[in-house]
Short mmCIF file of C-alpha atoms in Angstrom, two decimals:
data_model
loop_
_atom_site.label_atom_id
_atom_site.label_comp_id
_atom_site.label_asym_id
_atom_site.label_seq_id
_atom_site.Cartn_x
_atom_site.Cartn_y
_atom_site.Cartn_z
CA MET M 1 166.75 83.88 112.75
CA GLN M 2 167.36 87.41 111.37
CA ILE M 3 164.81 90.07 110.54
CA PHE M 4 165.34 93.56 108.93
CA GLU M 5 162.95 96.51 109.37
CA LYS M 6 163.06 99.98 107.88
CA ALA M 7 162.38 102.88 110.29
CA PRO M 8 161.54 106.11 108.20
CA ALA M 9 161.54 109.59 109.59
CA LYS M 10 158.32 111.59 109.61
CA ILE M 11 157.49 115.33 109.24
CA ASN M 12 154.52 117.21 110.47
CA LEU M 13 152.75 119.05 107.60
CA SER M 14 150.34 120.23 110.31
CA LEU M 15 150.57 120.22 114.13
CA ASP M 16 147.92 121.75 116.29
CA VAL M 17 147.84 121.71 120.10
CA LEU M 18 144.23 122.09 121.24
CA HIS M 19 144.34 121.98 125.07
CA LYS M 20 145.78 120.31 128.13
CA ARG M 21 144.10 117.18 129.13
CA GLU M 22 143.27 116.01 132.66
CA ASP M 23 146.03 113.25 132.41
CA GLY M 24 148.64 115.94 131.90
CA PHE M 25 149.21 115.39 128.23
CA HIS M 26 148.12 117.80 125.43
CA GLU M 27 145.40 117.04 123.00
CA VAL M 28 146.89 117.48 119.63
CA GLU M 29 145.74 117.16 115.97
CA MET M 30 148.40 116.49 113.43
CA VAL M 31 148.89 115.62 109.85
CA MET M 32 152.06 113.48 109.32
CA THR M 33 153.81 111.91 106.41
CA THR M 34 156.93 109.68 106.04
CA VAL M 35 160.06 110.73 104.12
CA ASP M 36 162.77 108.71 102.70
CA LEU M 37 165.32 109.05 105.45
CA ALA M 38 165.44 105.96 107.57
CA ASP M 39 167.12 104.08 110.27
CA ARG M 40 167.77 100.42 109.51
CA ILE M 41 166.99 97.83 112.24
CA GLU M 42 168.51 94.43 112.39
CA LEU M 43 166.86 91.84 114.85
CA ASN M 44 168.34 88.53 115.83
CA THR M 45 166.96 85.90 118.21
CA LEU M 46 168.67 85.52 121.55
CA LYS M 47 168.13 82.15 123.34
CA ASP M 48 169.13 83.45 126.65
CA GLY M 49 166.05 85.72 126.87
CA SER M 50 167.96 89.04 127.06
CA ILE M 51 167.36 92.27 125.28
CA ARG M 52 170.46 93.82 123.70
CA VAL M 53 170.62 97.21 121.90
CA GLU M 54 173.79 98.01 119.79
CA SER M 55 174.55 100.83 117.47
CA GLU M 56 177.67 102.49 116.02
CA SER M 57 176.19 105.84 116.94
CA ARG M 58 177.31 107.14 120.36
CA PHE M 59 174.06 109.00 120.79
CA VAL M 60 171.93 105.80 120.87
CA PRO M 61 171.50 104.51 124.48
CA ASN M 62 171.55 100.75 124.96
CA ASP M 63 169.07 100.51 127.89
CA GLU M 64 165.50 101.53 128.87
CA ARG M 65 166.11 105.04 127.79
CA ASN M 66 165.99 103.73 124.16
CA LEU M 67 162.40 103.41 122.93
CA ALA M 68 163.47 100.38 120.83
CA TYR M 69 164.62 98.66 123.97
CA ARG M 70 161.39 99.42 125.63
CA ALA M 71 159.36 98.17 122.63
CA ALA M 72 161.05 94.77 122.82
CA LYS M 73 160.61 94.55 126.58
CA LEU M 74 156.90 95.51 126.33
CA MET M 75 156.26 92.75 123.73
CA LYS M 76 158.23 90.22 125.70
CA ASP M 77 156.40 90.98 128.81
CA HIS M 78 152.99 91.38 127.30
CA TYR M 79 153.03 88.09 125.40
CA SER M 80 155.17 86.19 127.90
CA VAL M 81 157.99 85.45 125.39
CA LYS M 82 160.88 83.43 126.55
CA GLN M 83 163.14 84.33 123.65
CA GLY M 84 165.35 87.48 123.73
CA VAL M 85 166.55 89.70 120.95
CA ARG M 86 169.60 91.58 119.74
CA ILE M 87 168.68 94.88 118.21
CA PHE M 88 171.18 96.65 116.02
CA ILE M 89 170.31 100.20 115.00
CA GLU M 90 171.96 101.67 111.97
CA LYS M 91 171.23 105.38 112.81
CA ASN M 92 170.67 107.70 109.94
CA ILE M 93 167.89 109.86 111.24
CA PRO M 94 169.36 112.73 113.46
CA VAL M 95 168.71 112.32 117.22
CA ALA M 96 166.46 114.60 119.08
CA ALA M 97 165.44 116.30 115.83
CA GLY M 98 161.59 116.32 115.69
CA LEU M 99 161.64 113.62 113.09
CA ALA M 100 160.31 110.83 115.34
CA GLY M 101 163.58 108.74 114.86
CA GLY M 102 163.27 107.00 118.33
CA SER M 103 159.65 106.46 117.79
CA SER M 104 159.99 104.97 114.35
CA ASP M 105 162.90 102.59 115.74
CA ALA M 106 160.34 101.42 118.45
CA ALA M 107 157.63 100.94 115.74
CA ALA M 108 160.11 98.83 113.67
CA VAL M 109 161.04 96.75 116.68
CA LEU M 110 157.37 96.09 117.39
CA ARG M 111 156.84 94.94 113.80
CA GLY M 112 160.08 92.97 113.81
CA VAL M 113 159.78 91.05 116.95
CA ASN M 114 156.31 90.30 116.04
CA ARG M 115 157.59 88.37 113.06
CA LEU M 116 160.82 87.15 114.80
CA TRP M 117 158.87 85.68 117.65
CA GLY M 118 155.97 84.26 115.49
CA LEU M 119 153.42 86.30 117.45
CA ASN M 120 151.22 87.09 114.46
CA LYS M 121 149.64 90.09 115.92
CA SER M 122 147.81 92.74 113.70
CA LEU M 123 149.16 96.18 113.30
CA ASP M 124 146.21 97.54 115.12
CA GLU M 125 147.01 95.28 118.16
CA LEU M 126 150.56 96.52 117.92
CA ALA M 127 149.43 100.03 117.75
CA VAL M 128 147.64 99.85 121.11
CA LEU M 129 150.92 98.80 122.76
CA GLY M 130 152.85 101.30 120.82
CA ALA M 131 150.72 104.09 122.48
CA GLU M 132 152.26 103.02 125.83
CA ILE M 133 155.66 103.80 124.54
CA GLY M 134 155.27 107.17 122.87
CA SER M 135 152.81 109.37 121.18
CA ASP M 136 154.29 109.04 117.64
CA VAL M 137 154.86 105.26 117.83
CA SER M 138 151.26 104.31 116.65
CA PHE M 139 151.71 106.45 113.59
CA CYS M 140 155.04 105.06 112.87
CA LEU M 141 153.78 101.53 112.88
CA TYR M 142 151.47 102.26 110.07
CA GLY M 143 153.56 104.76 108.21
CA GLY M 144 152.43 106.68 105.18
CA THR M 145 150.36 109.79 105.59
CA ALA M 146 147.83 110.03 108.46
CA HIS M 147 145.66 112.32 110.62
CA ALA M 148 146.49 111.73 114.24
CA THR M 149 144.44 112.94 117.27
CA GLY M 150 144.34 112.42 121.05
CA ARG M 151 148.03 112.31 122.20
CA GLY M 152 148.85 111.32 118.64
CA GLU M 153 147.95 107.71 119.08
CA LYS M 154 144.48 107.81 117.17
CA VAL M 155 145.55 107.39 113.58
CA THR M 156 143.45 107.68 110.44
CA PRO M 157 145.11 107.06 107.04
CA LEU M 158 145.20 109.89 104.46
CA PRO M 159 146.10 109.97 100.72
CA ALA M 160 149.85 110.42 100.01
CA PRO M 161 150.87 113.91 98.97
CA PRO M 162 152.11 114.55 95.47
CA PRO M 163 155.73 113.50 94.98
CA CYS M 164 158.18 116.19 95.79
CA TRP M 165 161.63 116.94 97.32
CA VAL M 166 162.06 117.54 101.02
CA VAL M 167 165.20 119.41 102.36
CA LEU M 168 165.61 118.68 106.00
CA ALA M 169 168.15 120.84 108.15
CA LYS M 170 168.88 120.31 111.85
CA PRO M 171 170.96 122.84 113.59
CA PRO M 172 173.54 121.64 116.09
CA LEU M 173 171.30 121.75 119.17
CA GLY M 174 168.85 119.55 120.97
CA VAL M 175 165.15 120.60 121.86
CA SER M 176 163.41 119.32 124.91
CA THR M 177 159.83 118.60 123.90
CA GLN M 178 158.79 119.01 127.58
CA THR M 179 160.38 122.48 127.69
CA VAL M 180 158.64 123.55 124.51
CA TYR M 181 155.21 122.55 125.88
CA GLN M 182 155.96 124.20 129.23
CA ASN M 183 156.54 127.46 127.45
CA LEU M 184 153.51 127.15 125.11
CA ASN M 185 150.85 129.78 125.53
CA LEU M 186 147.85 128.41 123.65
CA ALA M 187 145.95 131.70 123.71
CA ASP M 188 148.60 133.43 121.70
CA ALA M 189 149.84 130.63 119.56
CA HIS M 190 149.20 130.07 115.87
CA HIS M 191 146.74 127.17 115.21
CA PRO M 192 146.85 125.70 111.69
CA ASN M 193 143.80 124.73 109.75
CA THR M 194 143.96 120.91 109.82
CA ASN M 195 140.81 120.47 107.75
CA ALA M 196 142.20 122.47 105.08
CA MET M 197 145.39 120.49 104.96
CA ILE M 198 143.38 117.24 104.85
CA GLU M 199 141.33 118.64 102.02
CA ALA M 200 144.46 119.61 100.17
CA LEU M 201 145.79 115.96 100.51
CA MET M 202 142.38 114.67 99.32
CA ASN M 203 142.64 116.98 96.30
CA TYR M 204 146.39 115.97 95.57
CA ASP M 205 146.98 119.69 95.49
CA PHE M 206 150.68 120.53 96.11
CA ASP M 207 150.22 124.24 96.22
CA ALA M 208 147.34 124.07 98.71
CA ILE M 209 149.46 121.80 100.91
CA CYS M 210 152.24 124.31 100.84
CA ALA M 211 149.80 127.00 101.76
CA GLN M 212 148.35 125.15 104.81
CA VAL M 213 151.58 123.98 106.51
CA GLY M 214 151.56 125.12 110.18
CA ASN M 215 152.93 124.14 113.67
CA THR M 216 151.62 125.51 116.97
CA LEU M 217 154.92 124.55 118.62
CA GLU M 218 157.14 126.54 116.18
CA GLY M 219 156.85 129.91 117.76
CA VAL M 220 157.96 128.60 121.16
CA THR M 221 161.14 126.91 119.70
CA LEU M 222 161.90 129.99 117.57
CA ASN M 223 161.81 132.08 120.69
CA LEU M 224 164.18 129.58 122.46
CA HIS M 225 166.55 129.00 119.53
CA ARG M 226 167.06 131.79 117.05
CA GLU M 227 169.03 129.40 114.65
CA VAL M 228 165.82 127.66 113.76
CA GLY M 229 164.37 131.05 112.42
CA GLN M 230 167.68 131.60 110.52
CA ILE M 231 167.34 128.26 108.76
CA LYS M 232 163.69 128.97 107.94
CA GLU M 233 164.68 132.31 106.29
CA GLN M 234 167.49 130.75 104.38
CA MET M 235 165.20 128.13 102.90
CA ARG M 236 162.69 130.83 101.86
CA GLN M 237 165.29 132.88 100.20
CA ALA M 238 166.74 129.94 98.39
CA GLY M 239 163.24 129.27 96.75
CA ALA M 240 161.42 126.78 99.00
CA ASP M 241 157.69 126.28 98.22
CA ALA M 242 156.93 125.80 101.88
CA VAL M 243 159.00 125.89 105.19
CA LEU M 244 158.05 124.55 108.56
CA MET M 245 159.62 123.20 111.62
CA SER M 246 158.73 119.54 112.29
CA GLY M 247 157.40 118.39 115.74
CA SER M 248 158.94 120.35 118.60
CA GLY M 249 162.08 120.97 116.54
CA PRO M 250 164.83 121.91 115.86
CA THR M 251 164.71 120.31 112.36
CA VAL M 252 163.23 122.51 109.78
CA PHE M 253 162.03 121.15 106.40
CA SER M 254 161.22 122.70 103.09
CA LEU M 255 158.86 121.31 100.37
CA VAL M 256 160.12 121.81 96.83
CA ASP M 257 158.65 120.56 93.50
CA THR M 258 161.94 120.64 91.51
CA ASP M 259 165.31 118.86 92.05
CA ALA M 260 167.23 121.90 90.95
CA ARG M 261 165.70 124.12 93.62
CA ALA M 262 166.20 121.42 96.28
CA GLN M 263 169.88 121.26 95.51
CA ARG M 264 170.04 125.19 95.65
CA ILE M 265 168.40 125.06 99.10
CA TYR M 266 170.88 122.32 100.21
CA ASN M 267 173.91 124.17 99.04
CA SER M 268 172.67 127.47 100.78
CA LEU M 269 172.45 125.67 104.13
CA LYS M 270 175.68 123.63 104.10
CA GLY M 271 177.82 126.73 105.20
CA PHE M 272 176.25 126.90 108.72
CA CYS M 273 174.29 123.57 109.17
CA THR M 274 176.14 120.31 109.08
CA GLU M 275 173.05 117.94 109.11
CA VAL M 276 171.28 118.74 105.82
CA TYR M 277 169.45 116.14 103.81
CA VAL M 278 167.62 116.16 100.50
CA VAL M 279 165.07 113.26 100.38
CA ARG M 280 161.93 112.39 98.76
CA MET M 281 158.45 112.31 100.15
CA LEU M 282 157.24 108.75 100.80
CA GLY M 283 153.81 109.32 102.07
CA TYR M 284 152.58 105.89 101.37
CA GLN M 285 152.50 102.87 103.81
CA GLU M 286 155.71 100.88 103.22
CA ARG M 287 156.80 97.51 104.66
CA THR M 288 160.20 95.91 104.66
#
């Protein structure tokens, strides 16, 4: 049997870090939405019970370092499944980019093996397991637009933003999320107004959404990697309606309401940034 799943990237319209918890994780409050840049996951049953991860990308590990592998193993162990699975990942989302590519792959595998192995578990049940793999996996299971709290695993759906263009640009560097959090000083950090962002989405107000974008982690990454700030400034000068770093970075996105300006921003970035994408906002829950 063969199953296909789509694993879309996400961007953070708003990311606030509230405090460090007793368990060592940080309490966060985020508004996230999916964009039309996606990995494609192919799943095939293996009768020998093994888990195999394959990809044409040399950046994709084929063992437990890969969240997709861990998702399959967690499902197999938790539900005592004897069958195995071959996971082929067509990698389109940049790696270590702040776009939840690995988490989205894991979520796609959870959904996919749920069908492949005939487990018939609900998304809510899968989301509980997903939280064991990573903070963004629960959101990626549902997709769409949502308010996420806790470590990111408590997900409340929100209305989709108005349709717009999203220009994504990833500089040629990787950012360690752990390093960013270690360098975060919450007393001096910018804290976005999450409630105002939610209200803007409720009102389907593109201008208000653009006015409320914010990311508490952005200042840390800007201090560590000046290239991120250069991309932000380039996007602003080229006419973006809003510019923000996604997650812990280093990818920067701009929101634009016209195709012409999106292409202008794209062209302005191609000179010094090789990974640039012009995509549409998805924002709604999508299933393959």
